Short mmCIF file of C-alpha atoms in Angstrom, two decimals:
data_model
loop_
_atom_site.label_atom_id
_atom_site.label_comp_id
_atom_site.label_asym_id
_atom_site.label_seq_id
_atom_site.Cartn_x
_atom_site.Cartn_y
_atom_site.Cartn_z
CA MET A 1 155.77 133.09 40.69
CA ALA A 2 155.22 136.94 39.74
CA ILE A 3 151.84 138.55 39.79
CA ASP A 4 149.70 137.49 36.75
CA PHE A 5 145.97 136.94 35.52
CA GLY A 6 143.27 134.71 35.23
CA CYS A 7 139.37 134.31 34.98
CA GLN A 8 136.90 132.96 37.72
CA GLY A 9 134.23 130.38 36.44
CA SER A 10 131.52 132.34 37.70
CA THR A 11 131.49 134.28 34.75
CA TRP A 12 130.25 130.86 32.89
CA VAL A 13 128.05 130.14 35.37
CA LEU A 14 127.42 132.18 38.02
CA ASP A 15 126.01 129.66 40.82
CA TYR A 16 128.72 127.74 42.60
CA ASP A 17 126.20 124.62 43.04
CA VAL A 18 124.85 124.45 39.15
CA GLU A 19 126.88 121.42 37.89
CA ALA A 20 128.17 121.74 33.97
CA ASP A 21 130.97 120.05 31.92
CA MET A 22 132.31 123.64 30.97
CA MET A 23 136.08 123.27 31.80
CA ASP A 24 137.14 122.73 28.02
CA GLN A 25 135.18 125.89 26.96
CA VAL A 26 136.52 127.61 30.17
CA MET A 27 140.16 126.73 29.50
CA GLU A 28 139.71 127.74 25.22
CA ASP A 29 138.00 131.14 26.26
CA VAL A 30 141.20 132.04 28.51
CA LYS A 31 143.67 131.22 26.45
CA ASN A 32 141.97 133.09 23.18
CA GLY A 33 141.46 135.72 26.55
CA GLY A 34 145.65 136.14 26.95
CA LEU A 35 145.10 135.33 30.08
CA LYS A 36 146.92 132.39 32.20
CA GLY A 37 144.88 130.94 35.25
CA VAL A 38 141.39 129.50 35.91
CA ASP A 39 139.78 129.65 39.00
CA VAL A 40 136.97 127.52 39.19
CA GLN A 41 134.19 126.59 40.94
CA ILE A 42 134.21 122.64 41.75
CA SER A 43 130.69 122.05 40.05
CA LEU A 44 131.91 122.88 36.83
CA LEU A 45 135.06 120.35 36.45
CA GLY A 46 132.45 118.06 34.35
CA LYS A 47 134.50 115.40 33.18
CA TYR A 48 137.74 116.15 35.02
CA LYS A 49 136.14 115.97 38.18
CA GLU A 50 137.60 112.27 38.52
CA ALA A 51 140.67 112.64 36.30
CA PRO A 52 142.75 115.57 37.56
CA GLU A 53 145.70 114.18 35.32
CA ARG A 54 143.71 114.78 32.85
CA LEU A 55 143.32 118.10 33.53
CA LYS A 56 146.47 118.86 34.03
CA GLU A 57 147.55 117.86 30.68
CA GLU A 58 144.80 119.89 29.30
CA LEU A 59 146.03 123.03 31.11
CA ASP A 60 149.71 122.48 30.08
CA LYS A 61 148.61 121.75 26.16
CA LYS A 62 147.26 125.61 26.30
CA GLY A 63 150.18 127.17 28.68
CA LEU A 64 147.38 127.75 31.07
CA GLN A 65 147.52 127.25 34.96
CA LEU A 66 144.74 125.97 37.91
CA ALA A 67 144.71 129.30 40.18
CA ALA A 68 142.24 128.25 42.15
CA LEU A 69 139.37 125.74 42.95
CA THR A 70 136.62 127.47 44.86
CA ILE A 71 134.66 125.28 47.40
CA PRO A 72 131.80 127.21 48.96
CA HIS A 73 131.44 126.86 52.88
CA ALA A 74 128.69 127.70 55.46
CA PHE A 75 130.86 126.47 58.57
CA VAL A 76 127.53 126.52 60.46
CA ASP A 77 128.30 125.58 64.35
CA GLY A 78 132.03 126.45 63.34
CA LYS A 79 132.82 123.72 61.45
CA PRO A 80 132.51 121.87 57.94
CA SER A 81 129.65 119.60 57.64
CA GLN A 82 129.83 116.15 56.70
CA LYS A 83 129.34 117.18 52.70
CA GLU A 84 131.55 120.21 53.37
CA LYS A 85 134.24 117.67 55.07
CA GLU A 86 134.49 115.09 51.84
CA LEU A 87 134.71 117.82 49.59
CA GLU A 88 137.64 119.13 51.33
CA ASP A 89 139.35 115.71 51.58
CA TYR A 90 138.96 114.62 47.85
CA TYR A 91 139.99 118.29 46.65
CA PHE A 92 143.19 118.24 48.83
CA GLU A 93 144.47 115.04 47.28
CA TYR A 94 143.24 116.49 43.83
CA LEU A 95 145.31 119.74 44.20
CA LYS A 96 148.44 118.12 44.78
CA HIS A 97 148.44 117.37 40.70
CA PHE A 98 148.45 121.42 40.58
CA PRO A 99 151.27 122.69 42.72
CA GLY A 100 150.74 126.28 43.93
CA ALA A 101 146.76 126.06 43.36
CA ILE A 102 144.96 127.41 46.18
CA MET A 103 141.49 126.07 47.63
CA ASN A 104 139.39 129.29 47.65
CA VAL A 105 136.37 129.34 50.28
CA PRO A 106 133.55 131.46 49.21
CA SER A 107 131.52 132.18 52.85
CA ARG A 108 127.86 131.03 51.81
CA VAL A 109 125.12 133.90 51.60
CA GLU A 110 122.12 132.27 54.28
CA SER A 111 118.61 133.97 54.31
CA SER A 112 119.24 136.44 56.69
CA ARG A 113 121.84 138.23 58.99
CA ASP A 114 120.64 136.97 62.29
CA ASN A 115 122.71 136.22 64.95
CA LEU A 116 125.09 138.07 63.08
CA LEU A 117 128.49 138.25 65.23
CA GLN A 118 127.80 134.50 66.45
CA ARG A 119 127.55 133.19 62.77
CA GLN A 120 130.70 135.79 62.07
CA LYS A 121 132.70 133.79 64.75
CA GLU A 122 131.53 130.39 63.86
CA ILE A 123 132.90 131.12 60.01
CA ILE A 124 135.83 132.29 61.32
CA LYS A 125 136.46 129.83 63.62
CA GLY A 126 135.84 126.73 60.85
CA ALA A 127 137.75 129.09 58.34
CA ASN A 128 140.82 128.87 60.52
CA GLU A 129 140.65 125.21 61.37
CA LEU A 130 140.45 124.56 57.68
CA GLY A 131 143.44 126.17 57.07
CA LYS A 132 145.61 124.51 59.54
CA ARG A 133 144.48 121.53 58.14
CA ALA A 134 144.80 122.42 54.28
CA LEU A 135 148.53 123.65 55.27
CA GLU A 136 149.83 121.20 57.95
CA GLU A 137 148.11 117.88 56.68
CA HIS A 138 148.56 118.48 52.98
CA GLY A 139 150.96 121.87 51.79
CA ILE A 140 147.44 123.49 50.42
CA THR A 141 146.93 127.45 51.10
CA THR A 142 143.34 128.41 51.51
CA SER A 143 141.63 131.51 51.18
CA ILE A 144 138.36 132.62 52.64
CA HIS A 145 135.94 134.90 50.17
CA PRO A 146 133.84 137.13 51.66
CA ILE A 147 130.42 138.16 49.36
CA SER A 148 128.79 141.24 50.33
CA TYR A 149 125.13 140.33 48.92
CA LYS A 150 122.45 141.53 51.32
CA THR A 151 122.11 139.08 53.62
CA SER A 152 125.89 138.32 53.54
CA TYR A 153 127.38 137.79 57.13
CA TRP A 154 130.65 139.96 55.66
CA ARG A 155 128.73 142.73 53.78
CA PHE A 156 130.06 145.86 55.48
CA LYS A 157 133.32 147.96 57.02
CA GLU A 158 132.28 146.87 60.71
CA ASP A 159 131.81 142.98 59.30
CA TYR A 160 135.44 142.89 57.76
CA GLU A 161 136.57 144.27 60.63
CA VAL A 162 135.89 141.37 62.54
CA LEU A 163 136.57 138.96 59.85
CA PHE A 164 140.40 140.34 59.84
CA GLU A 165 140.51 140.72 63.33
CA GLY A 166 139.58 136.41 63.70
CA LEU A 167 141.73 135.41 61.06
CA ASP A 168 144.72 133.50 61.87
CA PRO A 169 147.29 134.90 58.58
CA ARG A 170 149.40 131.23 60.14
CA TYR A 171 146.83 129.62 58.39
CA MET A 172 143.63 131.27 56.53
CA GLY A 173 144.36 134.02 54.16
CA TYR A 174 141.74 136.70 52.48
CA THR A 175 140.40 136.71 48.83
CA PRO A 176 139.47 140.61 48.49
CA ASP A 177 136.82 140.76 45.45
CA ALA A 178 136.86 144.64 44.26
CA GLY A 179 133.26 144.52 43.32
CA HIS A 180 131.72 143.06 46.55
CA ILE A 181 134.17 145.58 48.61
CA LEU A 182 132.65 148.66 46.87
CA PHE A 183 129.08 146.72 47.24
CA GLY A 184 129.58 146.87 50.78
CA ASP A 185 129.99 150.78 50.69
CA MET A 186 133.63 150.31 50.71
CA ASN A 187 136.80 151.69 48.98
CA PRO A 188 138.56 148.88 47.77
CA VAL A 189 141.81 150.29 47.56
CA GLU A 190 141.62 150.98 51.39
CA ILE A 191 140.87 147.47 51.80
CA PHE A 192 143.63 146.05 49.81
CA LYS A 193 145.83 148.46 52.02
CA GLU A 194 144.59 147.42 55.17
CA ALA A 195 144.14 143.53 54.34
CA LEU A 196 147.78 143.09 52.94
CA PRO A 197 148.98 140.25 55.40
CA LEU A 198 145.72 138.17 54.74
CA ILE A 199 145.57 138.32 51.11
CA LYS A 200 146.52 135.02 49.15
CA HIS A 201 144.41 135.68 46.00
CA VAL A 202 142.25 138.53 44.36
CA HIS A 203 138.97 138.65 42.46
CA TYR A 204 138.51 141.47 40.30
CA LYS A 205 134.98 142.94 39.04
CA ASP A 206 134.24 146.25 38.40
CA ALA A 207 130.54 147.59 39.68
CA SER A 208 129.03 150.81 40.81
CA LYS A 209 128.64 152.98 43.58
CA ASN A 210 124.97 152.37 42.88
CA ASN A 211 125.88 148.61 43.57
CA GLU A 212 125.13 147.93 39.79
CA TRP A 213 127.75 145.11 38.10
CA MET A 214 129.21 146.88 35.10
CA LYS A 215 132.04 145.80 32.63
CA ILE A 216 135.74 146.10 33.72
CA GLY A 217 136.71 149.62 33.47
CA GLN A 218 133.15 151.15 33.13
CA GLY A 219 132.50 151.37 36.76
CA ASP A 220 133.87 153.65 40.18
CA ILE A 221 136.71 150.94 40.82
CA ASP A 222 140.32 152.13 40.53
CA PHE A 223 141.85 148.50 39.23
CA VAL A 224 145.08 150.06 38.57
CA GLN A 225 145.60 151.87 42.09
CA CYS A 226 144.47 148.01 43.64
CA THR A 227 147.37 146.71 40.96
CA GLU A 228 149.61 148.91 42.13
CA VAL A 229 149.04 148.35 46.20
CA LEU A 230 149.72 144.77 45.45
CA LYS A 231 152.50 145.27 43.64
CA LYS A 232 154.23 147.73 45.57
CA ASN A 233 153.81 145.28 48.70
CA ASP A 234 155.23 142.30 47.03
CA TYR A 235 152.11 140.41 46.64
CA ASP A 236 152.77 137.03 44.55
CA GLY A 237 149.90 135.46 43.57
CA TRP A 238 146.97 135.70 40.92
CA ILE A 239 144.23 138.18 39.93
CA ILE A 240 141.39 136.66 39.09
CA LEU A 241 138.92 138.53 36.75
CA GLU A 242 135.57 138.18 36.41
CA GLU A 243 132.23 139.84 34.87
CA GLU A 244 128.35 139.60 36.55
CA THR A 245 126.61 142.06 34.11
CA GLY A 246 124.47 139.74 32.71
CA ALA A 247 125.87 140.22 29.35
CA GLU A 248 128.36 137.36 29.54
CA GLN A 249 125.96 134.71 29.69
CA SER A 250 124.93 135.53 25.99
CA ASN A 251 128.29 135.89 24.85
CA THR A 252 131.20 134.65 27.09
CA SER A 253 133.51 134.06 24.83
CA GLN A 254 133.53 137.84 24.02
CA VAL A 255 133.28 138.67 27.50
CA ILE A 256 136.25 137.20 28.40
CA ALA A 257 138.52 138.56 25.41
CA GLU A 258 137.41 141.99 27.00
CA LEU A 259 138.64 141.06 30.19
CA GLY A 260 142.10 140.21 28.63
CA ASP A 261 142.18 143.38 26.60
CA TYR A 262 141.53 145.60 29.67
CA VAL A 263 144.63 143.75 31.35
CA GLN A 264 146.99 144.10 28.44
CA ASN A 265 146.25 147.81 28.13
CA ASN A 266 145.90 148.82 31.30
CA LEU A 267 147.42 146.22 34.35
CA LYS A 268 149.74 144.35 32.26
CA SER A 269 152.74 147.17 32.42
CA ILE A 270 152.09 147.28 36.39
CA VAL A 271 152.82 143.80 37.10
CA LYS A 272 155.94 143.61 34.94
#
């Protein structure tokens, strides 16, 4: 595929662990926004959780694609927990109904940055092993998604350097999130350039240099330059948009429409 655009489930429900039967609303909003892809945390699958064939049918009816399923991991001691392993096994099979869809793997944020380098190495080890198993045993691409909140293990440039040095590009990709990059006092355009060989999936949400979430196009991130970097370097995947300003919780459908308008007016011409 060429570069195309979609939305992530966090715009509807921010917490990855909150269970909600949201997929019909997600699909309708994405379609009405003129976007094509859905990247959704597994907690929002609802009635489709045990019915991938039904989800595929509904996506097809709306002219949409499943870009990714998002499954957070902690990788304590460098390996998945029993629950994480069970989810991996189940969703490897689930994803086989959606050729090209990836497993997006947010790195869980814990209560502190204690034992920082040890935990970073554990997460990298677990991620690389997950990616190897996913690709070699199931033909599925995986990509780790750093989240740069205050207690994240992946917050600043020096943390990202450890991540980029440790990830095995044969097996585990990297999902840059432009907003979280800026929250770590980094320039998203420069991180995109540095990490190009690792990038398998992309998240866009806007933010200010004061670490406030903003509506798309109103913050300090140059999404045009980010997109141009991806296009010029033959990135072949999804750009997934989100919003976390708080406004999305009261009128999600309108927020998704605004994200779609931004893509149409500012980014679509770059990827043609």
